[in-house]
Short mmCIF file of C-alpha atoms in Angstrom, two decimals:
data_model
loop_
_atom_site.label_atom_id
_atom_site.label_comp_id
_atom_site.label_asym_id
_atom_site.label_seq_id
_atom_site.Cartn_x
_atom_site.Cartn_y
_atom_site.Cartn_z
CA MET B 17 9.72 75.51 42.77
CA LYS B 18 9.90 79.12 41.63
CA MET B 19 12.73 80.54 39.53
CA ASP B 20 14.99 82.75 41.64
CA SER B 21 14.94 86.39 40.48
CA GLU B 22 18.64 86.48 41.38
CA ALA B 23 19.50 83.63 39.00
CA VAL B 24 23.01 83.75 37.61
CA GLU B 25 22.91 84.34 33.85
CA ILE B 26 25.47 82.47 31.77
CA ASP B 27 26.30 83.02 28.10
CA GLY B 28 26.58 79.54 26.63
CA SER B 29 28.35 80.79 23.51
CA VAL B 30 31.55 82.04 25.16
CA MET B 31 34.92 80.42 24.46
CA GLU B 32 34.31 77.22 22.47
CA GLY B 33 30.62 77.41 23.35
CA GLY B 34 30.21 73.68 23.80
CA GLY B 35 28.73 71.27 26.29
CA GLN B 36 31.38 71.87 28.96
CA ILE B 37 29.78 75.21 29.88
CA LEU B 38 26.51 73.38 30.48
CA ARG B 39 28.09 70.63 32.56
CA VAL B 40 30.13 72.91 34.80
CA SER B 41 27.34 75.46 35.24
CA ALA B 42 24.72 72.84 36.10
CA ALA B 43 26.98 71.05 38.58
CA LEU B 44 27.95 74.30 40.31
CA SER B 45 24.30 75.29 40.52
CA CYS B 46 23.55 72.00 42.25
CA ILE B 47 26.44 72.28 44.72
CA ILE B 48 26.11 75.92 45.77
CA GLY B 49 22.31 76.03 45.53
CA SER B 50 22.17 78.95 43.11
CA SER B 51 19.65 79.21 40.27
CA ILE B 52 21.08 79.64 36.79
CA LYS B 53 19.87 80.69 33.37
CA ILE B 54 21.99 79.62 30.41
CA THR B 55 21.41 81.33 27.06
CA LYS B 56 22.84 80.93 23.54
CA ILE B 57 23.60 77.26 24.16
CA ARG B 58 26.01 75.94 21.51
CA ALA B 59 25.14 79.00 19.42
CA GLY B 60 28.14 78.68 17.12
CA ARG B 61 27.79 74.97 16.40
CA SER B 62 26.46 73.50 13.17
CA THR B 63 23.51 72.13 15.17
CA PRO B 64 22.86 74.76 17.87
CA GLY B 65 21.07 74.05 21.12
CA LEU B 66 20.83 70.96 23.27
CA ARG B 67 21.64 67.57 21.81
CA PRO B 68 20.36 64.36 23.47
CA GLN B 69 23.48 63.87 25.59
CA HIS B 70 23.31 67.46 26.91
CA LEU B 71 19.63 67.17 27.73
CA THR B 72 20.18 63.85 29.51
CA GLY B 73 22.97 65.36 31.62
CA LEU B 74 20.85 68.34 32.65
CA GLN B 75 17.94 66.09 33.58
CA LEU B 76 20.28 63.93 35.66
CA VAL B 77 21.56 66.94 37.61
CA SER B 78 18.02 68.20 38.13
CA ASP B 79 17.05 64.79 39.54
CA LEU B 80 20.09 64.68 41.83
CA CYS B 81 19.34 68.07 43.34
CA SER B 82 15.52 67.78 43.38
CA GLY B 83 15.54 70.76 41.05
CA SER B 84 13.26 72.47 38.58
CA LEU B 85 14.54 72.41 34.99
CA GLN B 86 12.79 74.71 32.53
CA GLY B 87 13.08 75.08 28.77
CA ALA B 88 15.07 71.88 28.34
CA SER B 89 14.33 70.00 25.12
CA ILE B 90 16.26 68.92 22.04
CA GLY B 91 17.35 72.07 20.20
CA SER B 92 16.73 74.44 23.12
CA THR B 93 19.17 77.35 23.30
CA ASP B 94 17.97 78.71 26.66
CA ILE B 95 17.40 76.76 29.88
CA SER B 96 16.87 77.56 33.55
CA LEU B 97 17.71 75.41 36.57
CA THR B 98 16.59 76.02 40.15
CA PRO B 99 18.26 73.50 42.48
CA GLY B 100 16.81 72.00 45.64
CA LYS B 101 18.39 69.62 48.14
CA THR B 102 20.92 67.14 46.78
CA ARG B 103 19.80 63.65 47.73
CA ALA B 104 21.42 60.25 47.44
CA GLY B 105 19.57 57.59 45.48
CA ASN B 106 19.54 55.32 42.46
CA TYR B 107 19.55 57.34 39.25
CA THR B 108 19.42 56.28 35.61
CA ALA B 109 20.43 58.45 32.66
CA ASP B 110 20.14 57.18 29.08
CA THR B 111 21.21 59.29 26.10
CA GLN B 112 19.47 56.77 23.78
CA THR B 113 22.31 57.54 21.37
CA ALA B 114 26.08 57.04 21.32
CA GLY B 115 26.39 60.14 23.52
CA SER B 116 29.19 59.68 26.03
CA VAL B 117 28.50 58.12 29.44
CA CYS B 118 31.77 59.70 30.59
CA LEU B 119 30.38 63.18 29.97
CA LEU B 120 27.27 62.20 31.93
CA LEU B 121 29.58 61.19 34.77
CA GLN B 122 31.43 64.50 34.51
CA VAL B 123 28.27 66.44 35.31
CA ALA B 124 26.82 63.99 37.84
CA LEU B 125 29.90 63.12 39.90
CA PRO B 126 30.42 66.56 41.50
CA CYS B 127 26.74 66.67 42.48
CA ALA B 128 26.69 63.17 43.97
CA LEU B 129 29.77 64.01 46.06
CA TYR B 130 27.66 66.54 47.97
CA ALA B 131 24.69 64.24 48.63
CA ASP B 132 23.70 62.86 52.04
CA ALA B 133 24.77 59.25 51.34
CA ALA B 134 26.18 57.03 48.59
CA SER B 135 24.46 57.18 45.19
CA GLN B 136 24.14 54.64 42.38
CA LEU B 137 24.29 56.01 38.83
CA CYS B 138 23.28 53.83 35.88
CA LEU B 139 24.62 55.65 32.82
CA LYS B 140 23.73 54.50 29.31
CA GLY B 141 25.07 55.56 25.93
CA GLY B 142 28.50 55.43 24.31
CA THR B 143 31.36 54.18 26.48
CA ASN B 144 33.98 54.79 23.80
CA ALA B 145 32.83 57.82 21.84
CA GLU B 146 34.48 60.46 19.69
CA MET B 147 35.07 63.93 21.18
CA ALA B 148 34.82 62.56 24.73
CA PRO B 149 36.94 60.60 27.21
CA GLN B 150 36.90 56.84 26.72
CA ILE B 151 35.56 54.97 29.74
CA ASP B 152 39.00 53.35 30.05
CA TYR B 153 40.56 56.80 30.50
CA THR B 154 38.01 57.71 33.15
CA ILE B 155 38.80 54.57 35.15
CA LYS B 156 42.56 54.37 34.62
CA VAL B 157 43.59 58.05 34.62
CA PHE B 158 40.86 60.37 35.93
CA LYS B 159 39.79 58.15 38.84
CA PRO B 160 43.20 57.63 40.53
CA ILE B 161 44.04 61.33 40.28
CA VAL B 162 40.77 62.63 41.75
CA GLU B 163 41.07 60.03 44.51
CA LYS B 164 44.03 62.09 45.74
CA PHE B 165 41.47 64.82 46.50
CA GLY B 166 39.32 62.44 48.55
CA VAL B 167 36.89 61.50 45.76
CA HIS B 168 35.83 57.85 45.87
CA PHE B 169 33.73 56.17 43.21
CA ASP B 170 33.54 52.70 41.68
CA CYS B 171 32.75 52.16 38.01
CA ASP B 172 31.61 48.82 36.58
CA ILE B 173 31.40 48.47 32.79
CA ARG B 174 28.29 46.36 32.14
CA MET B 175 28.30 46.82 28.37
CA ARG B 176 30.47 48.77 25.96
CA GLY B 177 28.65 50.93 23.45
CA PHE B 178 30.03 52.36 20.21
CA TYR B 179 28.96 54.79 17.51
CA PRO B 180 26.34 54.87 16.05
CA LYS B 181 24.21 52.60 18.25
CA GLY B 182 25.44 53.48 21.72
CA GLY B 183 23.82 50.93 24.00
CA GLY B 184 26.68 50.92 26.50
CA GLU B 185 26.03 50.83 30.23
CA VAL B 186 28.15 51.58 33.29
CA MET B 187 27.19 51.39 36.95
CA VAL B 188 28.84 54.01 39.14
CA THR B 189 28.74 54.14 42.94
CA VAL B 190 29.67 57.55 44.35
CA ASN B 191 30.50 58.09 48.02
CA PRO B 192 29.82 61.57 49.41
CA VAL B 193 32.50 63.79 50.95
CA LYS B 194 32.35 66.41 53.68
CA GLU B 195 34.95 68.43 51.84
CA LEU B 196 37.71 67.75 49.34
CA THR B 197 41.39 67.58 50.26
CA PRO B 198 43.84 70.04 48.64
CA VAL B 199 46.61 68.42 46.62
CA THR B 200 49.93 69.76 45.38
CA MET B 201 51.39 68.32 42.19
CA THR B 202 54.44 70.26 41.02
CA GLU B 203 57.09 67.62 40.28
CA ARG B 204 56.56 65.20 37.43
CA GLY B 205 59.53 62.97 38.15
CA ASN B 206 60.69 60.31 35.68
CA ILE B 207 58.47 58.13 33.53
CA THR B 208 58.69 54.66 35.08
CA LYS B 209 56.01 52.62 33.32
CA ILE B 210 54.16 52.58 29.99
CA TYR B 211 51.29 50.18 29.40
CA GLY B 212 47.85 49.99 27.84
CA ARG B 213 45.29 48.01 25.92
CA ALA B 214 44.25 47.85 22.28
CA TYR B 215 40.81 46.31 21.86
CA VAL B 216 38.29 45.16 19.29
CA ALA B 217 34.61 44.48 19.94
CA GLY B 218 31.76 42.97 17.98
CA VAL B 219 32.60 41.31 14.68
CA LEU B 220 35.88 43.14 14.09
CA PRO B 221 38.92 40.85 13.68
CA PHE B 222 41.42 40.49 16.52
CA LYS B 223 44.20 41.39 14.07
CA LEU B 224 43.14 45.04 14.34
CA ALA B 225 43.99 45.04 18.05
CA LYS B 226 47.39 43.49 17.38
CA ASP B 227 48.12 46.01 14.61
CA MET B 228 47.19 48.98 16.84
CA SER B 229 49.36 47.67 19.66
CA ALA B 230 52.39 46.96 17.48
CA ALA B 231 52.25 50.34 15.74
CA ALA B 232 51.93 52.17 19.05
CA VAL B 233 54.91 50.33 20.55
CA ARG B 234 57.07 51.09 17.48
CA THR B 235 56.19 54.78 17.66
CA ILE B 236 56.95 55.13 21.38
CA ARG B 237 60.18 53.10 21.04
CA LYS B 238 61.61 55.75 18.71
CA GLU B 239 61.61 58.23 21.59
CA ILE B 240 61.63 56.13 24.78
CA LYS B 241 64.02 53.23 24.49
CA GLU B 242 64.78 52.34 28.11
CA LEU B 243 61.33 51.15 29.26
CA TYR B 244 59.39 47.97 28.55
CA ILE B 245 56.16 48.96 26.78
CA ASN B 246 53.29 46.60 27.49
CA ILE B 247 50.25 47.28 25.31
CA GLN B 248 47.99 44.23 25.38
CA PRO B 249 45.74 43.43 22.38
CA GLN B 250 42.34 42.31 23.66
CA GLN B 251 39.04 41.00 22.30
CA GLU B 252 35.96 42.26 24.16
CA LYS B 253 33.88 39.16 24.81
CA GLU B 254 30.09 39.48 24.77
CA LYS B 255 30.17 42.86 26.50
CA ALA B 256 29.68 45.21 23.60
CA CYS B 257 26.81 46.74 21.69
CA GLY B 258 27.93 47.24 18.11
CA ASN B 259 31.40 47.10 16.63
CA GLY B 260 34.37 49.19 17.65
CA ASN B 261 38.10 49.31 18.14
CA GLY B 262 40.41 51.61 20.02
CA ILE B 263 43.49 51.99 22.16
CA LEU B 264 44.51 53.61 25.44
CA ILE B 265 48.16 53.99 26.44
CA ILE B 266 49.15 55.11 29.94
CA ALA B 267 52.43 56.43 31.32
CA GLU B 268 53.13 56.66 35.05
CA SER B 269 55.84 58.73 36.72
CA SER B 270 57.96 58.27 39.84
CA THR B 271 55.90 60.93 41.65
CA GLY B 272 52.50 59.39 40.88
CA CYS B 273 51.59 61.45 37.82
CA ILE B 274 49.57 59.71 35.11
CA PHE B 275 49.38 60.59 31.42
CA ALA B 276 47.56 58.99 28.52
CA GLY B 277 47.10 58.89 24.80
CA SER B 278 44.07 57.32 23.14
CA ALA B 279 42.37 56.90 19.80
CA LEU B 280 39.32 55.22 18.31
CA GLY B 281 39.12 53.29 15.09
CA LYS B 282 37.17 54.82 12.22
CA LYS B 283 35.79 53.40 9.02
CA GLY B 284 38.46 53.51 6.33
CA VAL B 285 41.34 54.22 8.75
CA TYR B 286 44.02 51.53 9.04
CA ALA B 287 44.51 50.10 12.52
CA ASP B 288 48.19 51.01 12.63
CA LYS B 289 47.26 54.67 12.08
CA VAL B 290 45.00 54.47 15.15
CA GLY B 291 47.87 53.08 17.23
CA ILE B 292 50.25 55.76 15.99
CA GLU B 293 47.74 58.51 16.80
CA ALA B 294 47.42 57.33 20.41
CA ALA B 295 51.19 56.95 20.80
CA GLU B 296 51.89 60.43 19.45
CA MET B 297 49.29 61.89 21.79
CA LEU B 298 50.97 60.20 24.76
CA LEU B 299 54.42 61.41 23.72
CA LYS B 300 53.11 64.96 23.35
CA ASN B 301 51.71 64.82 26.88
CA ILE B 302 55.01 63.50 28.23
CA ARG B 303 57.14 66.08 26.42
CA HIS B 304 55.50 69.11 28.06
CA ASN B 305 56.95 67.97 31.41
CA GLY B 306 53.78 68.88 33.30
CA CYS B 307 52.06 66.85 36.01
CA VAL B 308 48.82 66.06 34.16
CA ASP B 309 47.93 65.59 30.52
CA GLU B 310 45.92 68.14 28.57
CA PHE B 311 42.66 66.24 29.04
CA LEU B 312 42.95 65.65 32.77
CA GLN B 313 43.80 69.32 33.18
CA ASP B 314 40.35 70.12 31.81
CA GLN B 315 38.45 67.35 33.61
CA ALA B 316 40.03 67.70 37.06
CA LYS B 317 39.87 71.47 37.41
CA PHE B 318 36.30 71.25 38.70
CA THR B 319 37.58 69.08 41.57
CA ILE B 320 40.43 71.49 42.21
CA THR B 321 38.14 74.51 42.51
CA LYS B 322 36.07 72.82 45.24
CA CYS B 323 39.10 72.43 47.54
CA GLU B 324 39.74 74.69 50.49
CA ASP B 325 43.26 75.93 49.78
CA GLU B 326 44.94 77.55 46.84
CA LEU B 327 46.45 75.21 44.29
CA SER B 328 48.68 76.16 41.39
CA ARG B 329 50.50 74.59 38.49
CA ASN B 330 53.40 76.73 37.38
CA ILE B 331 54.38 74.61 34.40
CA THR B 332 53.85 74.49 30.67
CA TYR B 333 50.16 73.75 31.16
CA ILE B 334 49.11 76.21 33.85
CA ILE B 335 46.20 75.85 36.22
CA GLU B 336 46.03 78.42 38.96
CA CYS B 337 43.01 78.84 41.18
CA GLN B 338 41.75 79.71 44.63
CA GLY B 339 39.55 76.86 45.81
CA SER B 340 36.07 77.74 47.05
CA GLY B 341 36.25 75.43 50.06
CA ALA B 342 32.83 73.91 49.37
CA VAL B 343 31.54 71.94 52.37
CA ASN B 344 28.82 69.30 52.10
CA PRO B 345 25.86 70.61 54.15
CA ASN B 346 24.12 67.22 53.93
CA LEU B 347 26.68 65.28 56.03
#
């Protein structure tokens, strides 16, 4: 496959200059069939260039679209991708680190939606990693919202993986779409339910889960007194690689909006501090009175831009875009 002379050139150092530019650019290349060249990848970071999780994501996209990926290796600051036909199949991507499986899904899901049949993705790495969505957030918050657009995928957690070992594994089945359905979300409504889970895995004591849960409930109670708050402490049983603890708290509204706050335990940080961090994040996302939280706003905008009609969010957190109306040519 020959590199297109009309390849779109993308400066990978713009804005925060992180991995999101890579993920969005690679997925768009796959969907619209346009060659890309990305330069200055993570130029402003302490360790510039591709890290293992970025490389794994690019290789996964290249496999999905039968593409040609050039210049991709650990530390590379310039890569080129020429896409081919997006094909359904069974794909495996392994960061071999604690790199996030959720970020692998972020880059692979849009591509698999435009395949010719259902695809199976086996994603390996960290399921609950820093600086990335927790797998619980992906399943409990991201998934039900993108399903409103006609996206359908199933996610089975085979093994949780934590820093520094990784070793987690999820199996994702993605069903293709002909085109996505536009959605309007402009009214938040009232918060009707708050629930979540605080977990420990490996050799960590169950008391940590109970302390995270109790601290989170106390923090939320100071501001929201009228609702029952159900945050269940849980012990992960024989489904974890390494040791880890964390918490995810979800709030649902009367109009179907979903918000979350989450946090991961760290060495030397008391469990109650972890619970408080997640609770304060949730309260912040409720206070702005928008229809999505700050993280879903970032993750779902790729889905929004593939819809046919114009969607807007004229609220505190503003998303306004004209959808491209992408149609799956393989169905």
